Amino acid sequence: MDDDREFLEALGDMFGVLSGGAWKIRTANSPDAAAEILKAGDIKLMVADVNMPVLDGIQFTGMMRKHYPGLKIALLTSDVTEEKRAAALAAGAELFIEKTHSPEGMKAVFTMLGELLNWSPRDGFQGMLRSVSLQDIIQMECVGHNSSVIEICNEHVLGRIYIEEGQIIHAAGGELMGERALQKLLSLPGGSFELVPFEPPQQRTMNAPWEMLIAEATRKAGAGELKLDGPEVDAATLAPPAEAAQLVTETLVCTGTGAPLYDDGCQQAQARMQWLMAVAQQAAIFNSTCSLGHFDRLDIQYPEGRAVAQAREDRLVYVRVKPAKKGGGA
Amino acid sequence: MKDPVKEWLPVRLNHVGVLACGLRRPNGKLHSQCSDASCPPAAMDNLLRQLDGSRTLFTGPNLPPKWVTFHYEHGQIRFVTRPDGWYFAVVVRPETDAAAQLDSLSVEFISLQLGK
């Protein structure tokens, strides 16, 4: 989903080619169109732009996460900030990726999305690195002479640590392999991991005792030697998710004739729909006075929060957003 | 401020991207200025009058908006109303400095010391 039709088309074409036609791609240039596609079912992954005029990608993610808990969501933005990243993850996105227009960049995004698609929930437990130590889990597996794979994920890095009969035999993270990858994964300040059944890796890159491998990673981290390679690991962008700054309290999407397509928290949908039509009329009156082209939307700033209304021939959309209050309900 | 029509309003037109702007006094008197022929002062006066007639559209019970913005393909119209009866309207081109500064301009208008 992206309101930039040109980019949407380019990305869709590129993904179609890169997947060899295996991906069935549906595109939408507005949240209401995306909601319709999701409603039709059978969507496994949603990739959305963050910066959208009426309902942004983060707000839309929060809404869709509630309705489609199994949907995988990746957000793209050309304006990567810690606040947006934190809000995206808090809203329920699995990946937060910098938007790229280059073919190489799109290929990298495709690879990350492919990894995300293959990241299927399995039996086992999940944890967050900020609340449970990854080292503890590795140690537990090694001491117990277990065989397992620990999959680590955050918005920039997908990694795996292979443990066979209590020995760390391989690690891969980003573009790194072996001990460097292990050190990189152990140094991540945030993300999630999952312990899954052991599958043999394609290669074995480590044979030192696990205690030494862990100790070396800890020593390097302590000595500040883990200046990690590549832009994909940036400690500033890997902090734990923060609370979303805004809360969508009301959403109504109707067809141009008023048939409801999506309603979340709208207590008087009929009245709201009539109001949207009145807004469209008023916009037309203003435009007849000072010709400014097609009406796009009305933005209302309240003392607390804002509302956005969009009234097109084929769609009526209303979204009300309020600031999220820390430490309590909104 | 002695006379916002003379002191404050003309400066607004200097911002790159502002097509026209106008004030409505609490007594209903209108003052509009323009820097682009596509939106002459008479059109701005009309906008202010129309805003007066449509304010209930944007005002819920106990919930007056700080400001409203109509976004069009080639411009944005920002209306700011004050509890003392002053209105301010400005038309700007999208993706200009003026559009980027609409919020700060609105806050500035709300905080102006204005007479009747």
Tab-separated table of N, CA and C in Angstrom, chain B residues 15-77:
chain	number	residue	atom	x	y	z
B	15	HIS	N	5.450	35.258	2.854
B	15	HIS	CA	5.930	33.862	2.873
B	15	HIS	C	5.753	33.242	1.494
B	16	VAL	N	6.792	32.538	1.070
B	16	VAL	CA	6.726	31.882	-0.233
B	16	VAL	C	5.637	30.813	-0.213
B	17	GLY	N	4.727	30.908	-1.164
B	17	GLY	CA	3.664	29.906	-1.249
B	17	GLY	C	2.304	30.414	-0.810
B	18	VAL	N	2.260	31.596	-0.174
B	18	VAL	CA	0.963	32.140	0.241
B	18	VAL	C	0.294	32.808	-0.962
B	19	LEU	N	-0.927	32.374	-1.253
B	19	LEU	CA	-1.661	32.969	-2.372
B	19	LEU	C	-2.530	34.130	-1.903
B	20	ALA	N	-3.119	33.949	-0.741
B	20	ALA	CA	-3.998	35.005	-0.210
B	20	ALA	C	-4.250	34.731	1.259
B	21	CYS	N	-4.617	35.771	1.959
B	21	CYS	CA	-4.995	35.562	3.356
B	21	CYS	C	-5.977	36.651	3.764
B	22	GLY	N	-6.685	36.408	4.834
B	22	GLY	CA	-7.691	37.373	5.253
B	22	GLY	C	-8.061	37.226	6.708
B	23	LEU	N	-8.601	38.308	7.246
B	23	LEU	CA	-9.054	38.314	8.640
B	23	LEU	C	-10.522	38.718	8.684
B	24	ARG	N	-11.214	38.159	9.625
B	24	ARG	CA	-12.580	38.600	9.883
B	24	ARG	C	-12.621	39.084	11.331
B	25	ARG	N	-13.043	40.329	11.468
B	25	ARG	CA	-13.141	40.893	12.812
B	25	ARG	C	-14.397	40.360	13.515
B	26	PRO	N	-14.435	40.453	14.830
B	26	PRO	CA	-15.624	40.000	15.566
B	26	PRO	C	-16.901	40.718	15.115
B	27	ASN	N	-16.753	41.960	14.602
B	27	ASN	CA	-17.944	42.681	14.133
B	27	ASN	C	-18.348	42.284	12.718
B	28	GLY	N	-17.632	41.338	12.129
B	28	GLY	CA	-17.999	40.846	10.803
B	28	GLY	C	-17.254	41.503	9.657
B	29	LYS	N	-16.491	42.535	9.949
B	29	LYS	CA	-15.779	43.238	8.885
B	29	LYS	C	-14.622	42.364	8.368
B	30	LEU	N	-14.478	42.342	7.046
B	30	LEU	CA	-13.493	41.466	6.414
B	30	LEU	C	-12.320	42.267	5.843
B	31	HIS	N	-11.133	41.668	5.912
B	31	HIS	CA	-9.938	42.290	5.344
B	31	HIS	C	-9.155	41.198	4.618
B	32	SER	N	-9.046	41.291	3.331
B	32	SER	CA	-8.351	40.251	2.579
B	32	SER	C	-7.250	40.853	1.736
B	33	GLN	N	-6.207	40.086	1.558
B	33	GLN	CA	-5.094	40.510	0.723
B	33	GLN	C	-4.646	39.316	-0.105
B	34	CYS	N	-4.092	39.586	-1.268
B	34	CYS	CA	-3.671	38.468	-2.102
B	34	CYS	C	-2.332	38.767	-2.762
B	35	SER	N	-1.647	37.693	-3.149
B	35	SER	CA	-0.406	37.858	-3.886
B	35	SER	C	-0.447	37.077	-5.186
B	36	ASP	N	-1.602	36.510	-5.483
B	36	ASP	CA	-1.730	35.702	-6.689
B	36	ASP	C	-3.122	35.933	-7.275
B	37	ALA	N	-3.151	36.132	-8.568
B	37	ALA	CA	-4.420	36.462	-9.221
B	37	ALA	C	-5.432	35.327	-9.135
B	38	SER	N	-4.962	34.114	-8.876
B	38	SER	CA	-5.905	32.991	-8.830
B	38	SER	C	-6.815	33.046	-7.605
B	39	CYS	N	-6.415	33.858	-6.650
B	39	CYS	CA	-7.254	33.958	-5.450
B	39	CYS	C	-7.336	35.427	-5.016
B	40	PRO	N	-8.146	36.223	-5.696
B	40	PRO	CA	-8.216	37.658	-5.414
B	40	PRO	C	-8.885	37.950	-4.066
B	41	PRO	N	-8.725	39.173	-3.559
B	41	PRO	CA	-9.318	39.519	-2.253
B	41	PRO	C	-10.814	39.247	-2.176
B	42	ALA	N	-11.507	39.436	-3.267
B	42	ALA	CA	-12.956	39.186	-3.232
B	42	ALA	C	-13.242	37.713	-2.963
B	43	ALA	N	-12.417	36.846	-3.550
B	43	ALA	CA	-12.590	35.402	-3.319
B	43	ALA	C	-12.289	35.064	-1.863
B	44	MET	N	-11.278	35.741	-1.328
B	44	MET	CA	-10.915	35.501	0.071
B	44	MET	C	-12.043	35.958	0.995
B	45	ASP	N	-12.633	37.095	0.674
B	45	ASP	CA	-13.786	37.570	1.453
B	45	ASP	C	-14.900	36.521	1.428
B	46	ASN	N	-15.106	35.957	0.243
B	46	ASN	CA	-16.144	34.933	0.113
B	46	ASN	C	-15.844	33.717	0.988
B	47	LEU	N	-14.572	33.324	0.973
B	47	LEU	CA	-14.184	32.174	1.802
B	47	LEU	C	-14.484	32.436	3.269
B	48	LEU	N	-14.154	33.636	3.713
B	48	LEU	CA	-14.391	33.971	5.118
B	48	LEU	C	-15.882	33.985	5.450
B	49	ARG	N	-16.664	34.478	4.505
B	49	ARG	CA	-18.122	34.488	4.720
B	49	ARG	C	-18.654	33.051	4.764
B	50	GLN	N	-18.168	32.249	3.816
B	50	GLN	CA	-18.632	30.851	3.769
B	50	GLN	C	-18.211	30.086	5.020
B	51	LEU	N	-17.042	30.419	5.512
B	51	LEU	CA	-16.588	29.763	6.737
B	51	LEU	C	-17.544	30.098	7.878
B	52	ASP	N	-17.944	31.354	7.941
B	52	ASP	CA	-18.855	31.773	8.997
B	52	ASP	C	-20.142	30.946	8.948
B	53	GLY	N	-20.574	30.670	7.735
B	53	GLY	CA	-21.832	29.926	7.592
B	53	GLY	C	-21.683	28.424	7.796
B	54	SER	N	-20.463	27.939	7.798
B	54	SER	CA	-20.285	26.481	7.871
B	54	SER	C	-19.535	26.040	9.125
B	55	ARG	N	-19.383	26.951	10.065
B	55	ARG	CA	-18.577	26.610	11.239
B	55	ARG	C	-19.151	25.437	12.025
B	56	THR	N	-20.488	25.332	12.030
B	56	THR	CA	-21.112	24.246	12.804
B	56	THR	C	-20.722	22.875	12.243
B	57	LEU	N	-20.308	22.868	10.989
B	57	LEU	CA	-19.902	21.602	10.374
B	57	LEU	C	-18.700	20.995	11.083
B	58	PHE	N	-17.859	21.857	11.609
B	58	PHE	CA	-16.618	21.368	12.208
B	58	PHE	C	-16.634	21.375	13.726
B	59	THR	N	-17.697	21.864	14.299
B	59	THR	CA	-17.727	22.042	15.747
B	59	THR	C	-18.674	21.050	16.392
B	60	GLY	N	-18.117	20.117	17.129
B	60	GLY	CA	-18.954	19.217	17.899
B	60	GLY	C	-19.268	19.861	19.235
B	61	PRO	N	-20.138	19.230	20.030
B	61	PRO	CA	-20.455	19.776	21.343
B	61	PRO	C	-19.192	19.846	22.211
B	62	ASN	N	-18.923	21.003	22.732
B	62	ASN	CA	-17.746	21.210	23.604
B	62	ASN	C	-16.429	20.851	22.924
B	63	LEU	N	-16.417	20.866	21.615
B	63	LEU	CA	-15.198	20.450	20.949
B	63	LEU	C	-14.882	21.344	19.757
B	64	PRO	N	-14.647	22.632	20.007
B	64	PRO	CA	-14.292	23.484	18.876
B	64	PRO	C	-12.903	23.138	18.371
B	65	PRO	N	-12.726	23.068	17.075
B	65	PRO	CA	-11.391	22.754	16.556
B	65	PRO	C	-10.453	23.949	16.717
B	66	LYS	N	-9.169	23.658	16.757
B	66	LYS	CA	-8.187	24.747	16.763
B	66	LYS	C	-8.114	25.343	15.367
B	67	TRP	N	-8.108	24.481	14.382
B	67	TRP	CA	-8.123	24.940	12.997
B	67	TRP	C	-8.541	23.796	12.079
B	68	VAL	N	-8.951	24.169	10.882
B	68	VAL	CA	-9.305	23.158	9.879
B	68	VAL	C	-8.549	23.481	8.592
B	69	THR	N	-8.218	22.445	7.858
B	69	THR	CA	-7.485	22.630	6.609
B	69	THR	C	-8.134	21.814	5.508
B	70	PHE	N	-8.520	22.478	4.452
B	70	PHE	CA	-9.005	21.780	3.265
B	70	PHE	C	-7.828	21.598	2.313
B	71	HIS	N	-7.555	20.360	1.992
B	71	HIS	CA	-6.433	20.062	1.093
B	71	HIS	C	-6.978	19.798	-0.309
B	72	TYR	N	-6.481	20.548	-1.239
B	72	TYR	CA	-6.843	20.343	-2.647
B	72	TYR	C	-5.580	19.976	-3.427
B	73	GLU	N	-5.827	19.636	-4.674
B	73	GLU	CA	-4.726	19.246	-5.552
B	73	GLU	C	-3.671	20.358	-5.656
B	74	HIS	N	-4.123	21.604	-5.778
B	74	HIS	CA	-3.176	22.697	-6.020
B	74	HIS	C	-3.129	23.720	-4.893
B	75	GLY	N	-3.703	23.412	-3.770
B	75	GLY	CA	-3.660	24.393	-2.689
B	75	GLY	C	-4.291	23.889	-1.412
B	76	GLN	N	-4.030	24.606	-0.368
B	76	GLN	CA	-4.636	24.290	0.929
B	76	GLN	C	-5.277	25.553	1.494
B	77	ILE	N	-6.449	25.371	2.082
B	77	ILE	CA	-7.104	26.497	2.748
B	77	ILE	C	-7.116	26.205	4.243
